[in-house]
Short mmCIF file of C-alpha atoms in Angstrom, two decimals:
data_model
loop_
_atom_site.label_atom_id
_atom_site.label_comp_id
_atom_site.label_asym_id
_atom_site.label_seq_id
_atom_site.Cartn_x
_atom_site.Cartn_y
_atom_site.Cartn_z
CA UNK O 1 177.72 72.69 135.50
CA UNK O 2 175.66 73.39 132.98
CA UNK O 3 174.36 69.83 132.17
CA UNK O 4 173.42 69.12 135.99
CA UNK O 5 172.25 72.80 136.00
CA UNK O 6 169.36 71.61 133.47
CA UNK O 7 168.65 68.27 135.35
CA UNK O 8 167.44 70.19 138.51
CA UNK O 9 165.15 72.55 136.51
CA UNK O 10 163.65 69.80 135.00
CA UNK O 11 163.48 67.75 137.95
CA UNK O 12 161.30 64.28 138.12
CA UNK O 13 161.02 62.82 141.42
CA UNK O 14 159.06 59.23 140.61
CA UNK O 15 157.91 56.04 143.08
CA UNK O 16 158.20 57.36 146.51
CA UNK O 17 158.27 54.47 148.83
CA UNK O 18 158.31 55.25 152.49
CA UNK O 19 159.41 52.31 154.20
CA UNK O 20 160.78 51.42 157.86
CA UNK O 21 164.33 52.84 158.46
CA UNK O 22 166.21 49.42 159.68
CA UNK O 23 170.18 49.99 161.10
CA UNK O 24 170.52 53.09 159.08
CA UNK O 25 174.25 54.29 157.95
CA UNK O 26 173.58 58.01 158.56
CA UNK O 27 171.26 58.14 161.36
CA UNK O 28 170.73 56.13 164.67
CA UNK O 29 168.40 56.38 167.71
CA UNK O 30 169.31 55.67 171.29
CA UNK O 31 167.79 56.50 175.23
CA UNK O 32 169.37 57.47 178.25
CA UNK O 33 168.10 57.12 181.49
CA UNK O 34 170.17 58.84 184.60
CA UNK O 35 169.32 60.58 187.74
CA UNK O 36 170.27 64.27 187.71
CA UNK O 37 170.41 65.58 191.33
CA UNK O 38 168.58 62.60 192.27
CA UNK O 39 166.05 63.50 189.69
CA UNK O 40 164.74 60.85 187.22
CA UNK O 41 165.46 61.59 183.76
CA UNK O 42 164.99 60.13 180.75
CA UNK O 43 166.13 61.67 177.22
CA UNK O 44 166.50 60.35 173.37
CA UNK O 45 169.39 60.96 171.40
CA UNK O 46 170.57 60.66 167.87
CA UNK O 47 174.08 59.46 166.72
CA UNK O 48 175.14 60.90 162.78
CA UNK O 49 178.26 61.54 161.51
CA UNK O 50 180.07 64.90 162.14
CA UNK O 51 179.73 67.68 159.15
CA UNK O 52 182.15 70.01 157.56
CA UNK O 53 181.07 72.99 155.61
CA UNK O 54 182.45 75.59 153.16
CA UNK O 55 181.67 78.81 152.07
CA UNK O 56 183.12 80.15 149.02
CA UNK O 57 183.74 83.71 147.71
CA UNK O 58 184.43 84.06 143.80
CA UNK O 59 186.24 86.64 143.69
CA UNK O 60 186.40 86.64 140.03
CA UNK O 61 182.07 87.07 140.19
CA UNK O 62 182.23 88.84 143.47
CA UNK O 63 179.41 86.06 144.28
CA UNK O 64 179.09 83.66 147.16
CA UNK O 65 179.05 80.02 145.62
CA UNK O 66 176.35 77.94 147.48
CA UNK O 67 174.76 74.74 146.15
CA UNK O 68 171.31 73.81 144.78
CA UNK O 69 169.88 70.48 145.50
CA UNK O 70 167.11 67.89 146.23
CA UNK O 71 166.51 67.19 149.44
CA UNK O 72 164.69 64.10 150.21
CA UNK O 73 164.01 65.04 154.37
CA UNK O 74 163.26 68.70 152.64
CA UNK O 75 160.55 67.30 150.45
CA UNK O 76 158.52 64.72 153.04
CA UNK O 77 158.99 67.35 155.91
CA UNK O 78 157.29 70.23 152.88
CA UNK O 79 155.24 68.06 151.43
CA UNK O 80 153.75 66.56 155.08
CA UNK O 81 153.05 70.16 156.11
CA UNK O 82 150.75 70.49 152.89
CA UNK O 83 148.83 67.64 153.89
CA UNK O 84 148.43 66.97 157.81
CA UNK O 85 148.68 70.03 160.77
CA UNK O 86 152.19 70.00 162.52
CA UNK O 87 151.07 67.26 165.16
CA UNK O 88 151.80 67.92 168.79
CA UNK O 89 151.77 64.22 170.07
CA UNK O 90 154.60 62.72 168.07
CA UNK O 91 153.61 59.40 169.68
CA UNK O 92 150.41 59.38 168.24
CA UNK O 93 151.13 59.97 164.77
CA UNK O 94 154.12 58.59 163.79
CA UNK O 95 156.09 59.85 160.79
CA UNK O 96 156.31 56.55 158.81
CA UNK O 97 152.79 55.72 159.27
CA UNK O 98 151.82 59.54 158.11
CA UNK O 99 154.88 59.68 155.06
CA UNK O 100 153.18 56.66 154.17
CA UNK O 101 149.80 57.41 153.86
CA UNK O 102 149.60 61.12 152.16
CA UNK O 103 150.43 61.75 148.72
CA UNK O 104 153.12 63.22 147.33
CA UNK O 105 151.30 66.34 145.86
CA UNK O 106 153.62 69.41 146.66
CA UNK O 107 156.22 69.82 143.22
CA UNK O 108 159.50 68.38 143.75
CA UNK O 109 161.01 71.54 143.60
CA UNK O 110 159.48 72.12 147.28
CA UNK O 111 162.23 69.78 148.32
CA UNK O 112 165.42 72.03 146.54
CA UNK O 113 167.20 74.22 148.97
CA UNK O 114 170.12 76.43 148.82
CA UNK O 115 173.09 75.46 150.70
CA UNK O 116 176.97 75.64 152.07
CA UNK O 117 178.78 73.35 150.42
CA UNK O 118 179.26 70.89 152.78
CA UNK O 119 179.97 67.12 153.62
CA UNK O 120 179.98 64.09 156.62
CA UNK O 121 182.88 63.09 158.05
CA UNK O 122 183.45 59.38 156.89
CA UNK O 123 187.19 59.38 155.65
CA UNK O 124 190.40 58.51 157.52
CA UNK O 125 191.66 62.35 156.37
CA UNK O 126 191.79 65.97 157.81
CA UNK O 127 188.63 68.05 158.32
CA UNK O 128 190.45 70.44 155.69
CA UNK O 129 191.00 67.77 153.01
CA UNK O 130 187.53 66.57 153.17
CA UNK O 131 186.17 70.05 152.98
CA UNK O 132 188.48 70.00 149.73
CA UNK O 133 187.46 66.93 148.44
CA UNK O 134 183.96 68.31 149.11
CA UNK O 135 184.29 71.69 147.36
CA UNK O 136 186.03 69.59 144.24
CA UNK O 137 183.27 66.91 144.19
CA UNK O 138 180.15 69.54 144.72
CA UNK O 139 181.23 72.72 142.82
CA UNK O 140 184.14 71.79 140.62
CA UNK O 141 186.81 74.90 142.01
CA UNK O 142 190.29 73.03 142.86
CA UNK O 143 191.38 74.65 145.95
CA UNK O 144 195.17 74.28 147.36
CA UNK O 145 194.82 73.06 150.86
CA UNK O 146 196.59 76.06 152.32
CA UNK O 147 193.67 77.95 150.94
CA UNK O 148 191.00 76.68 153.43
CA UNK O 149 190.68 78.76 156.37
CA UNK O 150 188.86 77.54 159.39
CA UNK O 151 186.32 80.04 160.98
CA UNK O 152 184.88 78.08 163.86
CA UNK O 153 182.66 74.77 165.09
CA UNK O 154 179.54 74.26 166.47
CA UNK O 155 177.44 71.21 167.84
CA UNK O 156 174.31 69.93 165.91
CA UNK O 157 171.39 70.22 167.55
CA UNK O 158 171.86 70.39 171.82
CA UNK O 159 168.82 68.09 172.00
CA UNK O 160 169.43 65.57 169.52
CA UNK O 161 172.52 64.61 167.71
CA UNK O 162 175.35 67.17 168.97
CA UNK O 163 177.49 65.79 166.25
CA UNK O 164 180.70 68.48 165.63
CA UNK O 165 180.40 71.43 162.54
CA UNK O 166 183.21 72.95 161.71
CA UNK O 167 183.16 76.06 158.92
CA UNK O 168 185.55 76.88 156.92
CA UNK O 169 186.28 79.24 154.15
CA UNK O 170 188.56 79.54 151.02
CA UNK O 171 188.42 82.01 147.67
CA UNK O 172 188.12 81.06 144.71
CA UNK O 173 188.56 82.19 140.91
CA UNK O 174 187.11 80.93 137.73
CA UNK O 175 190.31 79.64 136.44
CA UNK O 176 189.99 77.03 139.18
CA UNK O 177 186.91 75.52 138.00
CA UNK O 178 187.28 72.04 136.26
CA UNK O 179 185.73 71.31 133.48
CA UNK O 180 183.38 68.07 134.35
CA UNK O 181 183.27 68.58 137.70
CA UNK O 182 181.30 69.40 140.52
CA UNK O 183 177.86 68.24 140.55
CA UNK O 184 177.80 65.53 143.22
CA UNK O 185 178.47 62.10 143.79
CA UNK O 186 176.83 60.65 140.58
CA UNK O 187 176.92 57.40 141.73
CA UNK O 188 175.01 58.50 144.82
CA UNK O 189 172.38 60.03 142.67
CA UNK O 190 173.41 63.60 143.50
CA UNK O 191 172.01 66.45 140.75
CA UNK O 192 174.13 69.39 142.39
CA UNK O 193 173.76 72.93 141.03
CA UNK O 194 175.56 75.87 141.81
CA UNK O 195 174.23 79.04 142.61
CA UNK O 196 176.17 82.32 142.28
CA UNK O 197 174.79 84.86 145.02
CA UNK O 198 175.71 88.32 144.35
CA UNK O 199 177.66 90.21 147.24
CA UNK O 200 174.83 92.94 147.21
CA UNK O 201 172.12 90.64 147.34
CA UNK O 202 173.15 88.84 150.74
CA UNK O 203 170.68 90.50 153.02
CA UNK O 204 167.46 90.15 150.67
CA UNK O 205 168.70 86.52 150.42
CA UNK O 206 169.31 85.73 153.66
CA UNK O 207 166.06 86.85 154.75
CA UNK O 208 163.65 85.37 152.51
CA UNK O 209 162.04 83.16 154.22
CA UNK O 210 160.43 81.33 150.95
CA UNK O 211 164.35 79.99 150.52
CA UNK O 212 164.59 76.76 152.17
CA UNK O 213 168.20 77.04 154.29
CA UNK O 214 169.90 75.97 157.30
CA UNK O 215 171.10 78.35 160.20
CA UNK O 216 174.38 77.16 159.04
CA UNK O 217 174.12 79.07 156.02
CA UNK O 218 172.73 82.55 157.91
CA UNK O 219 175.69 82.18 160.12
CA UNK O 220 178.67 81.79 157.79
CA UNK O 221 177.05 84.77 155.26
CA UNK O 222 176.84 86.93 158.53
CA UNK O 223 179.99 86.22 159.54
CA UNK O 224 181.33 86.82 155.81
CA UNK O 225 179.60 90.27 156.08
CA UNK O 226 181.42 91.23 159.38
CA UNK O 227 184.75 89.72 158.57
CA UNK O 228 185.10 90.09 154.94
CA UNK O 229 182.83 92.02 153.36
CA UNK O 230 183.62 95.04 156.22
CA UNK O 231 187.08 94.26 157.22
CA UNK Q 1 167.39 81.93 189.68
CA UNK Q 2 170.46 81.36 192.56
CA UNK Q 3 169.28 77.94 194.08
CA UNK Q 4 168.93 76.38 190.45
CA UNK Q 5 172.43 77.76 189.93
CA UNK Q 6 174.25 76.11 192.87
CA UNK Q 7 172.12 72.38 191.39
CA UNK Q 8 174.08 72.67 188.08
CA UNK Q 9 177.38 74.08 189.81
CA UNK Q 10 177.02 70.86 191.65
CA UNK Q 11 176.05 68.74 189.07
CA UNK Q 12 175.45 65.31 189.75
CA UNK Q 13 174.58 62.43 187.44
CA UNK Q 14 174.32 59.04 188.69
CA UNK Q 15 172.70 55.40 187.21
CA UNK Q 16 173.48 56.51 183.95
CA UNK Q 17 172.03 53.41 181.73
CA UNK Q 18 171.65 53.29 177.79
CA UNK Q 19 168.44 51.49 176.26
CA UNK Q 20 166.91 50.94 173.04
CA UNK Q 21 165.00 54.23 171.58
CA UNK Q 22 161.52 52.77 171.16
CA UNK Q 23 158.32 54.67 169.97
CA UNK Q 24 160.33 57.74 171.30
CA UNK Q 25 157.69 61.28 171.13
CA UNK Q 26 160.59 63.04 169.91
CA UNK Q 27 162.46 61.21 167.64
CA UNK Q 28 161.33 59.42 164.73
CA UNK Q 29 162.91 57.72 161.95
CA UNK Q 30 161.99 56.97 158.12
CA UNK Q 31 163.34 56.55 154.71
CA UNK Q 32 162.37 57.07 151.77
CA UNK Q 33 163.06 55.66 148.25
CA UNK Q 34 162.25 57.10 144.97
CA UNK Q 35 163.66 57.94 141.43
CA UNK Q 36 165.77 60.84 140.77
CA UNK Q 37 165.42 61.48 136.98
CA UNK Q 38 165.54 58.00 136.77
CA UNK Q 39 168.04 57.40 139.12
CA UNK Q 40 167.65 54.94 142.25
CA UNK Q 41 168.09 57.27 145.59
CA UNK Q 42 167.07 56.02 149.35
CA UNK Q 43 167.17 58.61 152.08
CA UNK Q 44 166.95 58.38 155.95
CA UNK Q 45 165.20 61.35 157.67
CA UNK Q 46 163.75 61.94 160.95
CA UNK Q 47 160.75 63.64 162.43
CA UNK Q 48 161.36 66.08 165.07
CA UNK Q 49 158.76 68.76 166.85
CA UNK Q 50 159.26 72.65 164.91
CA UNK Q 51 161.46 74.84 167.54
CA UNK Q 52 161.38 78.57 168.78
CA UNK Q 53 164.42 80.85 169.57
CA UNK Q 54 164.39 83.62 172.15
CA UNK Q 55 167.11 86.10 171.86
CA UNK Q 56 166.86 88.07 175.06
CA UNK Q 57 168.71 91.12 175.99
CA UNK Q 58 168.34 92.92 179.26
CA UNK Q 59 168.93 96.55 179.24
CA UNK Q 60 169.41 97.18 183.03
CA UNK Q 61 172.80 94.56 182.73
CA UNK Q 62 173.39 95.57 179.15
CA UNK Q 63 173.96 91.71 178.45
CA UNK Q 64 172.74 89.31 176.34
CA UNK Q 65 170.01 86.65 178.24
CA UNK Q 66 171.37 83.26 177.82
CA UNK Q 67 170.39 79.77 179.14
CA UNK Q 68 172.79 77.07 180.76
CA UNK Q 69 171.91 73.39 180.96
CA UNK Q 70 173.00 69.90 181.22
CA UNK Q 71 172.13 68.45 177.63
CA UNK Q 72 172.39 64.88 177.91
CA UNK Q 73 172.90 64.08 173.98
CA UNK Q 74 175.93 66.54 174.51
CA UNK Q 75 177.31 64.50 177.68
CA UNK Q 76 176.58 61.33 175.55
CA UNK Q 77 178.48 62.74 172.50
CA UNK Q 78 181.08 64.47 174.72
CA UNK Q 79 181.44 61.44 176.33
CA UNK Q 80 181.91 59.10 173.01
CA UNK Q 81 184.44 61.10 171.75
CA UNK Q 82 186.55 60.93 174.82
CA UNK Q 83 186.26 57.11 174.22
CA UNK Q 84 186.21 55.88 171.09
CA UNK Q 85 187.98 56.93 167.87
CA UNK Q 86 184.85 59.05 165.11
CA UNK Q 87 183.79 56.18 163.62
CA UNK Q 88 183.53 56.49 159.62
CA UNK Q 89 181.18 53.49 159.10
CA UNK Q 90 178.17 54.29 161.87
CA UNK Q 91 176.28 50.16 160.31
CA UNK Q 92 179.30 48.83 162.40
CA UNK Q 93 179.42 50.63 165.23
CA UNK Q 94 175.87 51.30 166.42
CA UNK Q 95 175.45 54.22 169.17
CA UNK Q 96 173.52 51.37 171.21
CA UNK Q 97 176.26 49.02 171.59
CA UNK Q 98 178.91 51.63 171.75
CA UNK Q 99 177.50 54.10 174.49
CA UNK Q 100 176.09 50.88 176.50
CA UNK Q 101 179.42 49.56 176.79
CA UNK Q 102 182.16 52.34 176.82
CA UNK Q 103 182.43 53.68 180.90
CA UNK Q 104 180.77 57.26 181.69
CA UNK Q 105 183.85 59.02 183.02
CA UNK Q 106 183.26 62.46 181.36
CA UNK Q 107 182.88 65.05 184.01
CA UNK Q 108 178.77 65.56 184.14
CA UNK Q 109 179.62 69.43 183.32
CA UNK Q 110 181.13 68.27 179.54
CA UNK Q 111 177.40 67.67 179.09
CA UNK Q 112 176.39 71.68 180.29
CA UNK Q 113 175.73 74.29 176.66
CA UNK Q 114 174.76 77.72 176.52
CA UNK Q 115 171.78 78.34 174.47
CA UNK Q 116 169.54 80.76 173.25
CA UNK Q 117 165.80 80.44 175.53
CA UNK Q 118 164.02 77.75 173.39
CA UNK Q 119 161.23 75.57 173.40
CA UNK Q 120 159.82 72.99 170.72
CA UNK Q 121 156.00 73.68 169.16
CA UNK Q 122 154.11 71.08 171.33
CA UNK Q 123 151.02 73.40 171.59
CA UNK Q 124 147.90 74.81 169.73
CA UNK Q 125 149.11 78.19 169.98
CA UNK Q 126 150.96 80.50 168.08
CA UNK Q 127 154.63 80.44 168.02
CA UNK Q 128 155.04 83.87 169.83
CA UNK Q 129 152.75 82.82 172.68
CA UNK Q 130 154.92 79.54 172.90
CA UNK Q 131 157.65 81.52 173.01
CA UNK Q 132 156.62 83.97 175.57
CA UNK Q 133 155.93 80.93 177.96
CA UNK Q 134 159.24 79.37 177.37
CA UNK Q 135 161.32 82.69 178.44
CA UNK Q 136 158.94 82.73 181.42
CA UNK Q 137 159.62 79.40 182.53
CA UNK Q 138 163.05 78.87 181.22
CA UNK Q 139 164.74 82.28 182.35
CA UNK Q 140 162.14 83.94 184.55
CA UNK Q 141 160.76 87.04 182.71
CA UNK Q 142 157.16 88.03 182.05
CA UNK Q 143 157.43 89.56 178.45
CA UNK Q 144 154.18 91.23 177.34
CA UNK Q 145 153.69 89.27 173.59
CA UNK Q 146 153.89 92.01 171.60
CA UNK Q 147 157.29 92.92 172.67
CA UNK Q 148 158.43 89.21 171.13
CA UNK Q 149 159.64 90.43 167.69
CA UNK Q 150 160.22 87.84 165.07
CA UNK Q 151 163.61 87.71 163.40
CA UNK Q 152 163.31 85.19 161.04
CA UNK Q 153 163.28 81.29 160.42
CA UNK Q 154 164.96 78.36 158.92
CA UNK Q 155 164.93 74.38 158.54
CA UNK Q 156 166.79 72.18 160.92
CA UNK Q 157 169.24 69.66 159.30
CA UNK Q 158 168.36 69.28 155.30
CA UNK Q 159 170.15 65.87 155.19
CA UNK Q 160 167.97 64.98 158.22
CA UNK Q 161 164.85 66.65 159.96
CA UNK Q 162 164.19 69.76 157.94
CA UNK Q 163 161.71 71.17 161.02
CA UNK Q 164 161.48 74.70 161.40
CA UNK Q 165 163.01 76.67 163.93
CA UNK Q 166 162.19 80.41 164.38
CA UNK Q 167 163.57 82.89 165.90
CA UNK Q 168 162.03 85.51 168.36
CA UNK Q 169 164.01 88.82 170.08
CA UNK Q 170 162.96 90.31 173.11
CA UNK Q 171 164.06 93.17 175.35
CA UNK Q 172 163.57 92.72 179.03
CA UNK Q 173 164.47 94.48 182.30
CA UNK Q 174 165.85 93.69 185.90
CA UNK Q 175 161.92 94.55 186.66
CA UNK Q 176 160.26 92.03 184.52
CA UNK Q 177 161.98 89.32 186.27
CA UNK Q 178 159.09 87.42 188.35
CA UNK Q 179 160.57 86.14 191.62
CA UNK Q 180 160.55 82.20 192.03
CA UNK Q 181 160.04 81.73 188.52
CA UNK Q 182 162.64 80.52 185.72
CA UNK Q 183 164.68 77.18 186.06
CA UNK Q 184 162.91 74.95 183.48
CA UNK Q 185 160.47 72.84 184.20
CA UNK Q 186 161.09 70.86 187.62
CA UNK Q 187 159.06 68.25 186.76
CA UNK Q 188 160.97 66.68 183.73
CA UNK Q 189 163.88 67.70 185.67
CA UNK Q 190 165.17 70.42 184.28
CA UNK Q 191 167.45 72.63 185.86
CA UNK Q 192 168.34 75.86 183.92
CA UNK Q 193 170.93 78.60 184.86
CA UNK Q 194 170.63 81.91 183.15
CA UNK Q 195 174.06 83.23 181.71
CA UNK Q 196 174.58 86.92 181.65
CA UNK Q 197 176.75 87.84 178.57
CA UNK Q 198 177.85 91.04 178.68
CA UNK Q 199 177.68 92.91 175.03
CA UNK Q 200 181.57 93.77 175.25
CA UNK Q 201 182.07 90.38 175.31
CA UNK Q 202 180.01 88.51 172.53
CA UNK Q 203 182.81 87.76 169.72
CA UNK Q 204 185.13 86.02 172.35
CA UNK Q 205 182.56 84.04 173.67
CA UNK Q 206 181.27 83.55 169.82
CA UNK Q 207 184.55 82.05 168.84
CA UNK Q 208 185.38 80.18 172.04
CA UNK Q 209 185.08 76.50 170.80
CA UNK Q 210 185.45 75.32 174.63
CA UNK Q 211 181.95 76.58 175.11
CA UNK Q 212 179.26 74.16 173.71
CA UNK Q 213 176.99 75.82 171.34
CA UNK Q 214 174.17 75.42 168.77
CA UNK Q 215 174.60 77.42 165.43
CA UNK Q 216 171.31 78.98 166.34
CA UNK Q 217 173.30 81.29 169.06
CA UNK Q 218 176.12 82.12 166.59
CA UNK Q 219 173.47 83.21 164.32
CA UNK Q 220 170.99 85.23 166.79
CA UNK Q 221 174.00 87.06 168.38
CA UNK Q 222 175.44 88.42 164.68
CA UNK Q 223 172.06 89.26 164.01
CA UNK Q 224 172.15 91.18 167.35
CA UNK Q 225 175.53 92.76 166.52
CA UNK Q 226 174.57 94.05 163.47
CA UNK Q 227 170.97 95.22 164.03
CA UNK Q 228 170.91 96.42 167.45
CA UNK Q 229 173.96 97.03 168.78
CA UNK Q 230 175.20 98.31 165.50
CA UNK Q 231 171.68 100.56 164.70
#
């Protein structure tokens, strides 16, 4: 890791284009219109793909292994909040006509957040063996399939997308990292670090608020503290 | 609250019809292209409004304040997967042409979740005050604002949205409830159930994947476990 560890700390984000988002692989925009009760209703909905996510406990480090990276919908949402007040008439201002007329002042490290490793669902293949491709591909530990644990599932967002999360959970040592890998899909342009976070530094972490995470990640550290950690 | 509960006991949803998702106010695609150290990436984001979370808990019941609801992107999802296999390439299958063609026989109730009180950040005030309205008109209670403690925040979906969500805790009494009040907001046809949840039973109904839920609850109610109930 150390070679993609060195590419993120010297991170160059270069000729940001915001263009229209045309039948998009990853995320897709629909409207429903029903009667509820004999109500009119109308609501908009998002279709993605379902996620899986992993969080791993070296138990060789005593550390919780999240990821590092740069994230694109990170950096515009950041970087827009530098530039234009959060705008209550989404109608009015639309995101591709603002994204595309600021400039791209905040640092691109305003777009690196710390994560679960995690993936979509877009393979033919158990939720487990994704998550194991996932944990191989992102953080370079080779986990036996029996290892992975599944803790629970939870919809995406109730008014969007609902797509299904599931968690799951494995330990790992050091002997099970592989040299060369981990990182990301290179292909895809992915620069993934790891980050080692010590078991006594999981409240201080969890509540900083300057760390850009998802709830995803509060959750499954919470739930490590009550089930692991304490058990 | 009992007449809106006997509407979504009786749930009915009828001329259910799917349409394109134009100029929507809540949901707005984009993507962006740029150079990773020198790499070619393109990403597809959206722009949604920034969210507040009320955890509530009522001393007089001892239970956890919770709302019910018929979430029609869950129905829609719900629905989809009772229907048609995950699809792994989403350019082939667009959610237009699939949930405009595929029959709605999912009982309307697959659509109901239990979520934290929560609003989105639609006005010029400050995120306490928004949140004080929405447990007002969502569940019914008059909370004076400075008993709506902040917990913390975090970004919605970092492969997608990225807006922030915070969360708010609040305790409130049988006495605080204001009569006629609570249900959502009848004019955009809400109709919202509160959901006592007693505090001896929060890790069943945590880990009860039958019951539709954000990762926001999972999060608020471990928080709650550990700081208050725990304290």
């Amino acid at each position: 890791m150390a070679s993609s560890a060195s590419k993120l700390e010297n991170l160059e984000i270069k000729e940001m284009q915001v263009v229209p988002c045309t039948n998009s692989p990853y995320i897709q925009s629909s409207r429903v219109t029903f009667k509820q009760n004999g109500i009119n209703r109308i609501w908009d909905y998002i279709r993605e793909h379902d996620g899986v996510y992993i969080l791993l406990y070296n138990t060789t480090r005593q550390a919780l292994v999240l990821v590092k990276q740069f994230r694109p919908a990170l950096y515009m949402t950041v970087n827009r909040e530098q530039h234009v007040e959060q705008s209550h008439d989404l109608h009015k201002e639309h995101v591709q006509k603002i994204d595309s007329s600021i400039p791209y002042t905040a640092p691109p490290t305003c777009g690196v957040s710390y994560e679960l490793c995690a993936g979509i669902v877009d393979k033919q293949t158990s939720l487990e063996e994704i998550a194991k491709e996932e944990v191989f591909e992102e953080c370079g530990y080779d986990v036996p399939l029996g290892d992975i644990k599944r803790v629970s599932a939870w919809r995406g967002g109730l008014g969007t997308s609902c797509n299904m999360h599931t968690l799951f959970y494995a330990e790992v040592t050091d002997p099970m990292l592989v040299s060369g890998a981990g990182g990301g899909n290179v292909h895809e342009g992915e620069q993934i670090e790891l980050f080692y976070l010590p078991v006594g530094e999981l409240r201080s972490f969890m509540y900083n608020e300057d760390i850009a995470k998802e709830c995803s990640l509060l959750f499954a550290l919470s739930w490590w503290i009550e089930n692991v950690q304490k058990a």
